[in-house]
CSV table of C-alpha atoms in Angstrom, one decimal:
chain,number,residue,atom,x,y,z
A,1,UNK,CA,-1.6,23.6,-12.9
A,2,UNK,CA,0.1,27.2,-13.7
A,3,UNK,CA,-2.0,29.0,-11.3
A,4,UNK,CA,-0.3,27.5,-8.1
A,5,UNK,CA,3.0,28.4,-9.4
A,6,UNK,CA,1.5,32.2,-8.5
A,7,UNK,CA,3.4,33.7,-6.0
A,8,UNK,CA,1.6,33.5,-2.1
A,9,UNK,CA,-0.5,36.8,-2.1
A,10,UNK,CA,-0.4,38.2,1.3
A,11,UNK,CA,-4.5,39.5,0.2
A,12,UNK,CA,-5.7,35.8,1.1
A,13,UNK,CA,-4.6,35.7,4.7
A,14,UNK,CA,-6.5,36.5,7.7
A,15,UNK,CA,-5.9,39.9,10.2
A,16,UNK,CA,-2.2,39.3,11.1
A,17,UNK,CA,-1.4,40.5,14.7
A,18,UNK,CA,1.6,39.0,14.7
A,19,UNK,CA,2.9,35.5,15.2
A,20,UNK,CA,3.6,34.1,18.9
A,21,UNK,CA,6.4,32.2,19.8
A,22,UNK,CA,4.8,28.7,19.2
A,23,UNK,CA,4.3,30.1,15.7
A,24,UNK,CA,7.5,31.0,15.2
A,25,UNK,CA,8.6,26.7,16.8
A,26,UNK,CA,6.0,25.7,14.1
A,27,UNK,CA,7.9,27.3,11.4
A,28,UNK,CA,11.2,25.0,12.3
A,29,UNK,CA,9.2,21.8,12.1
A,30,UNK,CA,9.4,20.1,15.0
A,31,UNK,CA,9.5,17.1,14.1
A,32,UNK,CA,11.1,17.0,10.8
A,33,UNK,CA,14.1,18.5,12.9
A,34,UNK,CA,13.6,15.9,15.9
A,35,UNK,CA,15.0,12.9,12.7
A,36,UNK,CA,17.3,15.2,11.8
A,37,UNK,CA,19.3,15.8,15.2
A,38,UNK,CA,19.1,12.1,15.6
A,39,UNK,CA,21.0,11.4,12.5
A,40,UNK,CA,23.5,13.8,12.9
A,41,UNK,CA,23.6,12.8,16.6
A,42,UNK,CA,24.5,9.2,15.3
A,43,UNK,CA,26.9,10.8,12.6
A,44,UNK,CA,28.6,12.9,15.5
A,45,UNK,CA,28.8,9.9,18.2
A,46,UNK,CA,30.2,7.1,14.8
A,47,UNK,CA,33.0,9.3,13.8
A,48,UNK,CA,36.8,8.5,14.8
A,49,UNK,CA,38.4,10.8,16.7
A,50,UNK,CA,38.0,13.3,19.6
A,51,UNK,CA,35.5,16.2,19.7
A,52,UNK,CA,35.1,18.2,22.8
A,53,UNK,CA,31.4,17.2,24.2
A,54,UNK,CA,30.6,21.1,24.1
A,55,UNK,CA,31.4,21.6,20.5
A,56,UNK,CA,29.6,18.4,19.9
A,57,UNK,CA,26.8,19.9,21.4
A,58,UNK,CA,27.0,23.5,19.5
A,59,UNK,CA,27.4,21.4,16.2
A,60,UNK,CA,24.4,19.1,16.9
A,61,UNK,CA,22.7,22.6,17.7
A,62,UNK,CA,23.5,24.1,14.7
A,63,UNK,CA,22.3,21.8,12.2
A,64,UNK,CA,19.4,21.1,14.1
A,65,UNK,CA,18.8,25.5,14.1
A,66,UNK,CA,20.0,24.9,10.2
A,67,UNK,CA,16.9,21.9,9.9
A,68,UNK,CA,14.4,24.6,11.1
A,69,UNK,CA,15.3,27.3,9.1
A,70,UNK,CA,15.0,25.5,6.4
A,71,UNK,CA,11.8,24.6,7.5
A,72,UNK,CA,10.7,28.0,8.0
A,73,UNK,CA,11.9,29.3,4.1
A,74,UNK,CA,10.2,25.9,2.6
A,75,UNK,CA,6.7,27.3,4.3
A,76,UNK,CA,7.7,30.9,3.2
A,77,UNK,CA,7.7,29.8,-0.5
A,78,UNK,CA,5.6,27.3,-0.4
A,79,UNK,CA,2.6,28.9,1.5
A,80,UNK,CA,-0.1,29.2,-1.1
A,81,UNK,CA,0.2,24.9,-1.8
A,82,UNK,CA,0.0,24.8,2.1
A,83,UNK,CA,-3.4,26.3,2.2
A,84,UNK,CA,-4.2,23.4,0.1
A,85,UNK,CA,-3.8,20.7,1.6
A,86,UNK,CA,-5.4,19.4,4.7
A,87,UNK,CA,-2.1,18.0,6.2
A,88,UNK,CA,-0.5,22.0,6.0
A,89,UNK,CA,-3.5,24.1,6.2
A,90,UNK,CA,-2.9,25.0,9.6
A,91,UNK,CA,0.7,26.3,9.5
A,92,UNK,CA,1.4,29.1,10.3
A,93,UNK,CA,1.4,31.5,7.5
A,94,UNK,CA,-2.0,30.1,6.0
A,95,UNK,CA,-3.4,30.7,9.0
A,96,UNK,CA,-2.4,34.0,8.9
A,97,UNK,CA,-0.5,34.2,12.1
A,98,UNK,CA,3.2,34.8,10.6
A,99,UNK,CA,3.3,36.6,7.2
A,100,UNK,CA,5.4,35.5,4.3
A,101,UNK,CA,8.5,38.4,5.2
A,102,UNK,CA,8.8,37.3,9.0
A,103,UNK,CA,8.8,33.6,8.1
A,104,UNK,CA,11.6,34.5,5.3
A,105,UNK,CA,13.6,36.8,7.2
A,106,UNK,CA,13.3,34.5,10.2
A,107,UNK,CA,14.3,31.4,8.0
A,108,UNK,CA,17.4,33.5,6.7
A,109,UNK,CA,19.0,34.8,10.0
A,110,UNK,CA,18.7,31.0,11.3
A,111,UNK,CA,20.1,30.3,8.0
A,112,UNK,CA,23.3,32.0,7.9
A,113,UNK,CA,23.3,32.0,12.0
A,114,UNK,CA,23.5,28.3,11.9
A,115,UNK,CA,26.1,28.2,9.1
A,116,UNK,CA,28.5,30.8,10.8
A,117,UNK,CA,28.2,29.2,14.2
A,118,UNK,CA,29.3,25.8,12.6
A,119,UNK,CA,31.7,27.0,10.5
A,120,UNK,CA,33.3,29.3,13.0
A,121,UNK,CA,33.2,27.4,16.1
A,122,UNK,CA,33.6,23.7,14.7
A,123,UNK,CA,35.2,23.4,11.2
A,124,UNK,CA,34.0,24.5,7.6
A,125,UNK,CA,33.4,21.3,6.1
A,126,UNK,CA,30.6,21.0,8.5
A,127,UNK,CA,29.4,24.4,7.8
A,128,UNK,CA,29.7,24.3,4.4
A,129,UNK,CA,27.9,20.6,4.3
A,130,UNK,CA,25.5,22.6,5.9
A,131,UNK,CA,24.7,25.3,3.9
A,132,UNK,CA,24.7,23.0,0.7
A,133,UNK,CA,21.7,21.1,2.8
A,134,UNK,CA,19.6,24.3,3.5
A,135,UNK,CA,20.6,25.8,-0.2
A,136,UNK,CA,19.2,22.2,-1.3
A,137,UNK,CA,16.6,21.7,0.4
A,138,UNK,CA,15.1,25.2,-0.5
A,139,UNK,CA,16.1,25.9,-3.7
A,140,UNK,CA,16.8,22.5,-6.0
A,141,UNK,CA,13.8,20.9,-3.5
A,142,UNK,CA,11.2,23.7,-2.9
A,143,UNK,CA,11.6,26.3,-5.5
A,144,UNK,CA,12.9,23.6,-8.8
A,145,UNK,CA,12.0,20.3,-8.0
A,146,UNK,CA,8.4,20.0,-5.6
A,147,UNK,CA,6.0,21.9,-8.6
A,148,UNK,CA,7.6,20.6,-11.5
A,149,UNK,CA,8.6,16.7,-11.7
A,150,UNK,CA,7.2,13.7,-9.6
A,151,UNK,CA,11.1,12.8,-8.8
A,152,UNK,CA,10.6,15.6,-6.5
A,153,UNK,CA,11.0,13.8,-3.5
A,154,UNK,CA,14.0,11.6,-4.9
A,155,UNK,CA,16.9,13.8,-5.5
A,156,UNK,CA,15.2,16.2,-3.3
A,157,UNK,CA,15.5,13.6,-0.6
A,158,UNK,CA,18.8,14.1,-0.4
A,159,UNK,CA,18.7,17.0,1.6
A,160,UNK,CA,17.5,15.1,4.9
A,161,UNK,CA,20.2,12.7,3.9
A,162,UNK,CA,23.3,15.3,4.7
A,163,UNK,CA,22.3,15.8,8.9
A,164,UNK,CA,24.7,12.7,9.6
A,165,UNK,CA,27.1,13.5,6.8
A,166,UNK,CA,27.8,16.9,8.8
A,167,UNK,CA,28.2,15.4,12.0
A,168,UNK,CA,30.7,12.8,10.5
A,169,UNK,CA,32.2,16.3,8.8
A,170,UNK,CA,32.1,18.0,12.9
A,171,UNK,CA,34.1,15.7,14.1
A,172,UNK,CA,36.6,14.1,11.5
A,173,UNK,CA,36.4,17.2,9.1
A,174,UNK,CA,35.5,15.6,5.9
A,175,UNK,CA,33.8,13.1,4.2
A,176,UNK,CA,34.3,9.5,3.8
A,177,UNK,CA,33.2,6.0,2.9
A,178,UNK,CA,31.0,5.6,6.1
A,179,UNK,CA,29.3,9.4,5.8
A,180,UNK,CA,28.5,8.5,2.5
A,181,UNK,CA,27.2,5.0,3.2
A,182,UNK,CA,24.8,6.8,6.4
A,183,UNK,CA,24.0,9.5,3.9
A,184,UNK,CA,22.7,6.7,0.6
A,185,UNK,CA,20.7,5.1,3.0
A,186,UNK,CA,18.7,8.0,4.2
A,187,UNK,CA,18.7,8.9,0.7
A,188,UNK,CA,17.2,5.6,-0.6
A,189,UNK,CA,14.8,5.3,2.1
A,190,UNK,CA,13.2,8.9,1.3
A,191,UNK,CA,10.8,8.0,-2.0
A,192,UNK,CA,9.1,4.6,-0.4
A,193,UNK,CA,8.6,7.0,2.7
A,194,UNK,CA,6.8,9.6,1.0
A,195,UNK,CA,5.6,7.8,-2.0
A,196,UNK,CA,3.6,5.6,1.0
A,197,UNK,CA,2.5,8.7,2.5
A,198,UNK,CA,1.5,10.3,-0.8
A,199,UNK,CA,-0.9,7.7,-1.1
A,200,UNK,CA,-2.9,8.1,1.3
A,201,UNK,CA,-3.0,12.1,0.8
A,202,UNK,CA,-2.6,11.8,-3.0
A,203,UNK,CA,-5.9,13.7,-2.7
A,204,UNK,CA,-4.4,16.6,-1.0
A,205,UNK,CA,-1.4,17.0,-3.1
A,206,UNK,CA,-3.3,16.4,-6.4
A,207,UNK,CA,-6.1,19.8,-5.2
A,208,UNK,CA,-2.4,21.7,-4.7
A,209,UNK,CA,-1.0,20.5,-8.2
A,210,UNK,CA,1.4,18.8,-6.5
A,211,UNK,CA,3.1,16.3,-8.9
A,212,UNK,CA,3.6,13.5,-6.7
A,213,UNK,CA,4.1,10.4,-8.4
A,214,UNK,CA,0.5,8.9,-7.3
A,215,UNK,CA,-1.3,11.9,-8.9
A,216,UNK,CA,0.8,11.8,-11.7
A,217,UNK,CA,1.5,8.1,-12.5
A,218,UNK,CA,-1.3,6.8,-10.3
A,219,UNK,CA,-1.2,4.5,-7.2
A,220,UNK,CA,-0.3,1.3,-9.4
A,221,UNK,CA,3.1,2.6,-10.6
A,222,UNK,CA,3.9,4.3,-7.3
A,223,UNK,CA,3.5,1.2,-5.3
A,224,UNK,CA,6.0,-0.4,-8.3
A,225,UNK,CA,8.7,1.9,-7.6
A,226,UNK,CA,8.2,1.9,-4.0
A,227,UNK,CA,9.0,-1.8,-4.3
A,228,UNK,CA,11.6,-1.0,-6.3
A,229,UNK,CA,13.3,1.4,-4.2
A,230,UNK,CA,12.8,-0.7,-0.9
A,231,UNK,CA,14.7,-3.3,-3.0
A,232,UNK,CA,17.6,-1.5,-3.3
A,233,UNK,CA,17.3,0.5,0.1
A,234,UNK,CA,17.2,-3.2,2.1
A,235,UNK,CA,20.3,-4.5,1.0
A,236,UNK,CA,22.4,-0.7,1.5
A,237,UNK,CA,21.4,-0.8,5.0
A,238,UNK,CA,23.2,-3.9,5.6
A,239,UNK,CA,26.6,-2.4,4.2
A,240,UNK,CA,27.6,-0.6,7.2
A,241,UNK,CA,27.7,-4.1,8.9
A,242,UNK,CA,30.1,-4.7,5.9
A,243,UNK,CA,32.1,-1.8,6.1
A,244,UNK,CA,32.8,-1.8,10.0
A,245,UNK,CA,30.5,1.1,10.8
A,246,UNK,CA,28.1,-1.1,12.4
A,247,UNK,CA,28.8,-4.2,14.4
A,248,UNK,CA,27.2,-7.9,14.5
A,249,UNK,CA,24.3,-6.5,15.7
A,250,UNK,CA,23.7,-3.6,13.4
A,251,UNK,CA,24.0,-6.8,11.0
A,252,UNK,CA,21.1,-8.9,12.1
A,253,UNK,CA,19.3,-5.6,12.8
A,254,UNK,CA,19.6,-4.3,9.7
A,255,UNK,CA,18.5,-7.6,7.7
A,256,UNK,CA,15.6,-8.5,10.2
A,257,UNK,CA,14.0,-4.7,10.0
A,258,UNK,CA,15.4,-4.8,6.3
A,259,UNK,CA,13.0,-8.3,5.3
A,260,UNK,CA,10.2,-6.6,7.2
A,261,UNK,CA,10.3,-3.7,5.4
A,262,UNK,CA,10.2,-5.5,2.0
A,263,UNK,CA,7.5,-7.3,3.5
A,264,UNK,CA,5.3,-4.0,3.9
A,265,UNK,CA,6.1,-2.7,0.9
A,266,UNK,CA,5.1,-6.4,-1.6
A,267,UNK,CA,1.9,-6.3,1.0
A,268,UNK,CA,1.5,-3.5,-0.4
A,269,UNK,CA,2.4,-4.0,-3.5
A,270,UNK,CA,0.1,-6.8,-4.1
A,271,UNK,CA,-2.7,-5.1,-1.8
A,272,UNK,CA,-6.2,-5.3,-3.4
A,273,UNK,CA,-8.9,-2.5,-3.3
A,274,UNK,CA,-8.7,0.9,-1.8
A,275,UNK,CA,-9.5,0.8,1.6
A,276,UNK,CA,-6.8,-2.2,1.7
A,277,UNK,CA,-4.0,-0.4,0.1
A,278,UNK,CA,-4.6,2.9,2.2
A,279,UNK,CA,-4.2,0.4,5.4
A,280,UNK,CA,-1.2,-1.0,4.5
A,281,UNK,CA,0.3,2.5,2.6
A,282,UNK,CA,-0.5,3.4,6.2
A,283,UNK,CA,1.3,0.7,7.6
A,284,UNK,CA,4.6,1.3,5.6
A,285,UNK,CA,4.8,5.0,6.2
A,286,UNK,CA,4.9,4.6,10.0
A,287,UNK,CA,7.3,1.1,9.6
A,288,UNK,CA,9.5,3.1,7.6
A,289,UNK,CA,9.9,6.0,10.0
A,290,UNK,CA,10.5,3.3,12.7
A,291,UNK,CA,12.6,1.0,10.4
A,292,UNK,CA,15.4,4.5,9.9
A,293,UNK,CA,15.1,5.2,13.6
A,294,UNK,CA,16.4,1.2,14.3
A,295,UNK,CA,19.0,1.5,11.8
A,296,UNK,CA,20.7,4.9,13.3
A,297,UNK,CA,19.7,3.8,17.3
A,298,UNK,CA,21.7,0.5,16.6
A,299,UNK,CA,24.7,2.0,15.2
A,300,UNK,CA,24.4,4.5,18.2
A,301,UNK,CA,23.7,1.7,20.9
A,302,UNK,CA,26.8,-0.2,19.4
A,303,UNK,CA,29.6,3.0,19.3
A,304,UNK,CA,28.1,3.7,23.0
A,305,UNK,CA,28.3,0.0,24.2
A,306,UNK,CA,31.6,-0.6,22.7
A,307,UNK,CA,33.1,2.9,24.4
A,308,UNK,CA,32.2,1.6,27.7
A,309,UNK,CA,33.9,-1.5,27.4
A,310,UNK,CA,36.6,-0.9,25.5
B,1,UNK,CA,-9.1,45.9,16.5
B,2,UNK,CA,-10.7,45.9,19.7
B,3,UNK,CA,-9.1,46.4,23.6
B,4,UNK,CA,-8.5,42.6,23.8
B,5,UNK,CA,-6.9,42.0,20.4
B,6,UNK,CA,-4.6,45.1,21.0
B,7,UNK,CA,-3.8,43.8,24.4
B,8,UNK,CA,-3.1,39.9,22.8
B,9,UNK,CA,-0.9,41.5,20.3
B,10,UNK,CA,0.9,43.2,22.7
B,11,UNK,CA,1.5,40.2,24.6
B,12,UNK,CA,2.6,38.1,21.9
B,13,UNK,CA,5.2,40.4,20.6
B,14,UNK,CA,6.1,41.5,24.0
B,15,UNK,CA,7.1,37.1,24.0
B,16,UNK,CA,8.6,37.4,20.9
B,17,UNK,CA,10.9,40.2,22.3
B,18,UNK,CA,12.1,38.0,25.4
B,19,UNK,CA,12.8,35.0,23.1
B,20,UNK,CA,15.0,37.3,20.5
B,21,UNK,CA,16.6,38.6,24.4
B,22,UNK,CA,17.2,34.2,25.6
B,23,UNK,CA,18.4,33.2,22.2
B,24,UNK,CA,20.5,36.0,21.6
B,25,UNK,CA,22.0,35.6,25.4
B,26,UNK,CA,22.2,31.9,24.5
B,27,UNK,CA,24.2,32.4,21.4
B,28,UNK,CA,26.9,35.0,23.6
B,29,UNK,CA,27.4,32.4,26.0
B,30,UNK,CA,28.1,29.6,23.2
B,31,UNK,CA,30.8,31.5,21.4
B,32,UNK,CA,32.7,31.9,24.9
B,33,UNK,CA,32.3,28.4,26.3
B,34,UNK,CA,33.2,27.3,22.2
B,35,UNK,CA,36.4,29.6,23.0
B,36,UNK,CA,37.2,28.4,26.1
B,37,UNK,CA,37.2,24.8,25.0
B,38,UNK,CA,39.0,25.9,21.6
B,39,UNK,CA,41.8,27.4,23.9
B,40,UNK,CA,42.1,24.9,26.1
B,41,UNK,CA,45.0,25.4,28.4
B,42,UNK,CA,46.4,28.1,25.8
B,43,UNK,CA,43.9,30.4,27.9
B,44,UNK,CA,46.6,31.2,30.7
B,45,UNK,CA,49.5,30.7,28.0
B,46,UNK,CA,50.0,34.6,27.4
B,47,UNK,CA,53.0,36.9,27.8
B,48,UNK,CA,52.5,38.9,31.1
């Protein structure tokens, strides 16, 4: 497994002309960044207080420009895995349309662009929550975690945990019970979300040495602690209903979505044969995406609904 | 690298160079409207 810890040699890509602008969107993934300016969104539009609608908007700009550069440095480092794998292949830099230097100079001017603009033109807390989100997601994620240990994706979940954390931090300027609440349920819901994922591409991360817990532990003890972790993510969800972050209906949302997702994830668990568990790892991976999207569009729909009214 | 590759790179970086332009216009225009807002009122508050 040592030899895809190598460095990315820049003697394996194609004739670089130079990148085009698309290439340069690619780099920020898209859509990793589209979840992330939804959470924050929700974090920004759940917090007490007033913020002026402009510097709500700069902030949710920010961390969504601070999403995508991390983006960009995470395909920077990890290029050479990329070319690996099926699902990454086609980035940008294996392709050879960006080299390694643009996407890491490009990944650090968003970087510390992002983090200035927050801290400067909304409050520090938020710009310093952000910079400990890109720092982790690159460095304890990418760099420590992601080649070494199949726990990869659990503390390195946290980084996608932070976006609403920061927007929380935008608007009240600090942290609290209910950032933290938003923040341990993205957190939890991370590992069964990839772990489902990784088994269906366990292929592709076991031909780039990726550790991921199916290639590691096999399919049997991943779909445990998926199960395990959708045990513990089901009843968390429910705790903004508890706190008062979420209403009635963030309640009954939250349990209904919540007892289909342990659903999937015992369907799963008990799933026999190949082909079956691939369906239903299928299955979970694209309920769980839709399952975190409920949660955070309730508790949006409720704040919104109740600031009408009231 | 033939005519049309030289002319594609051109193009491309020529793109590049009016997206560096937009984003950089963009970000001018965020720090005043973030200053404006920050100021408030306080704007025409100044000794004459």
């Amino acid at each position: 497994m040592t030899d895809t810890i190598a460095p990315y040699v820049r003697d394996g890509l194609t004739e670089v002309e130079g990148g085009s602008v698309g290439d340069f969107v690619a780099l920020m993934k898209p859509r990793v960044m589209s979840l992330v300016i939804f959470t924050a969104l929700v974090g920004i539009v759940v917090a007490p207080g007033p913020l002026h609608p402009a510097l709500a908007a700069i902030a949710l700009l920010a961390i969504a420009v601070g999403a995508g550069a991390s983006g960009a440095l995470n395909m920077w480092y990890d290029a050479d895995i990329d070319a690996r794998m099926q699902r990454t292949a086609s980035r940008p830099i294996p392709k050879g349309r960006v080299t390694p230097e643009e996407a890491f100079s490009f990944g650090m001017v968003l970087s510390v662009g992002s983090v200035l603009t927050l801290g400067v033109l909304v409050n520090w807390v938020a710009g310093a929550l952000l910079a400990l989100t890109i720092a982790f997601y690159v460095v304890v994620y990418t760099m420590w975690l992601k080649r070494r240990t199949p726990q990869n994706i659990v503390i390195g979940g946290a980084a996608g945990a932070f976006p609403p954390m920061i927007g929380w931090a935008a608007v009240t300027g600090g942290v609290s019970l209910e950032s933290i609440v938003m923040f341990a349920i993205i957190f939890m819901w991370t590992p069964p979300h990839f772990w489902a994922l990784a088994l269906f591409r366990s292929g592709d991360y076991a031909r780039a040495g990726v550790p991921m817990l199916p290639v590691v532990a096999g399919e049997r003890e991943t779909r445990r602690q998926i199960v395990i972790y959708s045990a513990l993510l089901v009843p968390l969800a429910v705790v903004p209903a508890v706190i008062g972050l979420g209403g009635i209906t963030y309640g009954i949302a939250s349990t209904v979505l919540g007892a289909m997702f342990l659903a999937l994830a015992l369907r799963l668990w008990r799933a026999e044969g190949e082909a079956e568990q691939i369906r239903v790892a299928k299955r979970l991976f694209a309920f769980s995406i839709l399952y975190l999207f409920g949660l955070f569009a309730v508790l949006l729909v409720e704040r919104v609904a109740a600031g009408l009214t009231g | 690298m033939g005519e049309h590759e030289d002319r594609e790179a051109q193009r491309r970086k020529r793109m590049r160079s009016i997206a560096i332009a937009l984003a950089l216009g963009a970000m001018v225009l965020l720090f005043y409207i973030a200053t404006l807002v920050r100021l408030g009122g306080n704007v025409l508050n100044r000794p004459m």
